[in-house]
Short mmCIF file of C-alpha atoms in Angstrom, two decimals:
data_model
loop_
_atom_site.label_atom_id
_atom_site.label_comp_id
_atom_site.label_asym_id
_atom_site.label_seq_id
_atom_site.Cartn_x
_atom_site.Cartn_y
_atom_site.Cartn_z
CA MET A 84 121.18 70.73 93.97
CA SER A 85 120.11 74.01 92.09
CA LYS A 86 121.32 74.75 88.88
CA PHE A 87 123.64 77.92 89.88
CA SER A 88 125.63 76.25 92.38
CA LYS A 89 128.33 76.51 90.90
CA PHE A 90 128.50 80.45 91.08
CA MET A 91 127.14 79.94 94.99
CA LYS A 92 129.69 82.47 97.15
CA ALA A 93 131.33 79.10 98.19
CA ASN A 94 132.86 78.71 94.95
CA LYS A 95 134.03 82.24 94.55
CA ALA A 96 138.43 82.17 94.63
CA GLU A 97 139.83 84.83 97.62
CA LYS A 98 141.95 86.81 95.86
CA ALA A 99 145.33 87.49 97.60
CA ASN A 100 146.74 90.39 98.58
CA GLY A 101 149.94 91.75 96.30
CA PHE A 102 153.08 93.44 97.46
CA TYR A 103 155.17 96.24 96.09
CA ALA A 104 157.96 98.98 96.88
CA PRO A 105 156.40 101.96 95.58
CA THR A 106 159.18 104.59 96.78
CA LYS A 107 163.36 103.72 97.61
CA SER A 108 163.01 106.83 99.67
CA LEU A 109 161.59 104.75 102.65
CA CYS A 110 164.31 101.46 103.21
CA ASP A 111 164.59 98.66 105.55
CA GLU A 112 168.21 98.45 107.31
CA GLU A 113 169.48 96.90 104.79
CA LYS A 114 169.03 99.37 101.93
CA ARG A 115 165.88 97.59 100.02
CA PRO A 116 162.69 99.64 99.63
CA LEU A 117 159.85 98.77 102.14
CA GLU A 118 157.13 96.51 100.25
CA TRP A 119 153.30 97.59 100.87
CA GLU A 120 150.98 95.39 101.25
CA PHE A 121 147.56 95.84 98.80
CA ARG A 122 144.47 94.67 98.94
CA HIS A 123 141.61 94.24 96.32
CA ILE A 124 139.22 96.17 96.48
CA THR A 125 135.01 95.48 95.50
CA SER A 126 133.26 96.66 92.77
CA LYS A 127 130.89 98.33 94.88
CA GLU A 128 134.10 100.20 96.71
CA ASN A 129 135.70 101.35 93.51
CA GLU A 130 131.78 102.80 92.77
CA ASN A 131 131.52 104.68 96.06
CA ILE A 132 135.17 106.24 95.21
CA ARG A 133 134.30 107.34 91.31
CA GLU A 134 130.74 108.63 92.87
CA ASP A 135 132.65 110.83 95.52
CA CYS A 136 135.01 112.03 92.79
CA THR A 137 132.43 112.95 90.21
CA ILE A 138 131.08 116.37 90.20
CA ASP A 139 128.88 118.21 87.82
CA VAL A 140 130.16 121.00 85.20
CA GLN A 141 127.22 123.54 83.71
CA ILE A 142 127.72 123.24 79.97
CA THR A 143 128.99 126.74 78.54
CA GLY A 144 126.10 128.93 77.26
CA LYS A 145 123.41 126.23 78.65
CA PRO A 146 121.50 126.87 81.87
CA ASN A 147 120.89 123.97 83.64
CA LEU A 148 122.50 121.47 81.33
CA PHE A 149 124.74 119.98 82.94
CA ARG A 150 127.99 117.15 82.62
CA GLN A 151 129.62 115.25 84.60
CA LYS A 152 133.49 115.11 85.06
CA ILE A 153 135.30 112.31 87.69
CA LEU A 154 138.56 114.28 89.03
CA SER A 155 140.91 111.30 87.68
CA GLY A 156 143.26 112.35 90.44
CA LEU A 157 141.45 112.01 92.87
CA TYR A 158 140.19 109.35 91.93
CA ILE A 159 143.07 107.18 91.86
CA ARG A 160 144.65 108.80 95.03
CA ARG A 161 141.39 107.31 96.75
CA MET A 162 141.67 103.79 94.96
CA ILE A 163 145.48 103.59 96.16
CA ALA A 164 144.38 104.46 99.59
CA ALA A 165 141.51 102.30 99.98
CA SER A 166 144.12 99.45 98.74
CA VAL A 167 146.22 99.66 100.92
CA VAL A 168 147.07 97.77 103.91
CA VAL A 169 150.00 98.55 105.36
CA PRO A 170 151.49 100.69 106.12
CA ASP A 171 148.12 102.21 107.75
CA LEU A 172 147.42 105.42 105.87
CA TYR A 173 144.64 105.81 108.12
CA ASP A 174 147.26 105.22 111.46
CA GLN A 175 147.22 109.37 113.58
CA GLU A 176 150.64 108.83 114.49
CA LEU A 177 152.14 108.25 110.54
CA GLN A 178 149.69 110.58 109.09
CA ASP A 179 151.44 113.43 112.50
CA SER A 180 154.80 111.87 111.14
CA TYR A 181 154.18 113.67 107.71
CA GLY A 182 152.29 116.80 108.97
CA VAL A 183 148.80 115.40 107.16
CA LYS A 184 145.72 115.00 108.03
CA THR A 185 143.92 112.52 105.11
CA PRO A 186 145.32 108.88 103.66
CA GLU A 187 145.35 110.71 100.59
CA GLU A 188 147.77 113.42 101.45
CA LEU A 189 149.67 110.82 103.50
CA LEU A 190 149.85 109.03 100.37
CA LEU A 191 151.35 111.65 98.62
CA ALA A 192 153.85 112.67 101.38
CA MET A 193 155.30 108.97 101.34
CA VAL A 194 155.73 108.69 97.33
CA ASP A 195 156.83 112.11 96.65
CA ASP A 196 158.52 111.38 93.23
CA PRO A 197 155.91 111.98 90.69
CA GLY A 198 157.79 109.02 88.56
CA GLU A 199 156.93 106.96 91.75
CA TYR A 200 153.82 107.83 92.49
CA ASN A 201 152.79 107.56 88.43
CA GLU A 202 154.11 103.48 88.75
CA LEU A 203 152.31 103.44 91.76
CA ALA A 204 149.49 104.34 90.22
CA ASN A 205 150.27 101.80 87.33
CA PHE A 206 150.43 99.29 89.75
CA VAL A 207 147.01 99.77 91.55
CA GLN A 208 145.05 99.54 88.54
CA LYS A 209 146.47 96.89 87.68
CA PHE A 210 145.87 94.78 90.54
CA GLN A 211 142.45 96.05 90.49
CA GLY A 212 141.75 94.37 87.40
CA PHE A 213 141.92 97.49 85.41
CA ASN A 214 144.03 96.25 82.14
CA VAL A 215 144.52 100.37 81.04
CA SER A 216 145.28 102.92 82.81
CA PHE A 217 142.09 105.41 84.16
CA GLU A 218 144.71 107.79 82.65
CA ASP A 219 145.11 106.57 79.50
CA LYS A 220 141.46 106.19 79.43
CA VAL A 221 140.97 110.03 79.76
CA ASP A 222 143.52 110.52 77.50
CA GLU A 223 141.92 108.14 75.03
CA ALA A 224 138.56 109.84 75.56
CA LYS A 225 139.93 113.48 74.16
CA ASN A 226 141.63 112.72 71.26
#
């Protein structure tokens, strides 16, 4: 038996999907807000999303010197979109019904109340294992 047998993939616990009703404007027949289903994204998926949302910004007064900046709003939208299982934000018919072309635009169209969207962002970040929201970290870094 390997000294690492406890660390083998077969021993890794599966993470269950979560459910959350992000908006009161989409309801069932009994006027209850519809629950959406969310999945855990992998560290690799998160890293790819973060890299896609990072840009180089030139440092003022220093030619050829750049610093990286994460577009936090885009990062959060993409993380939420990657997490959503139901409804399928990639569904063409659903996108067409809202007149949008991307999952991120559909997300903003479906959850169009800023307060509800902020609560959704907080839920997804905690669901993905971030104890402090990304926006809180950005605010902390600014101070």
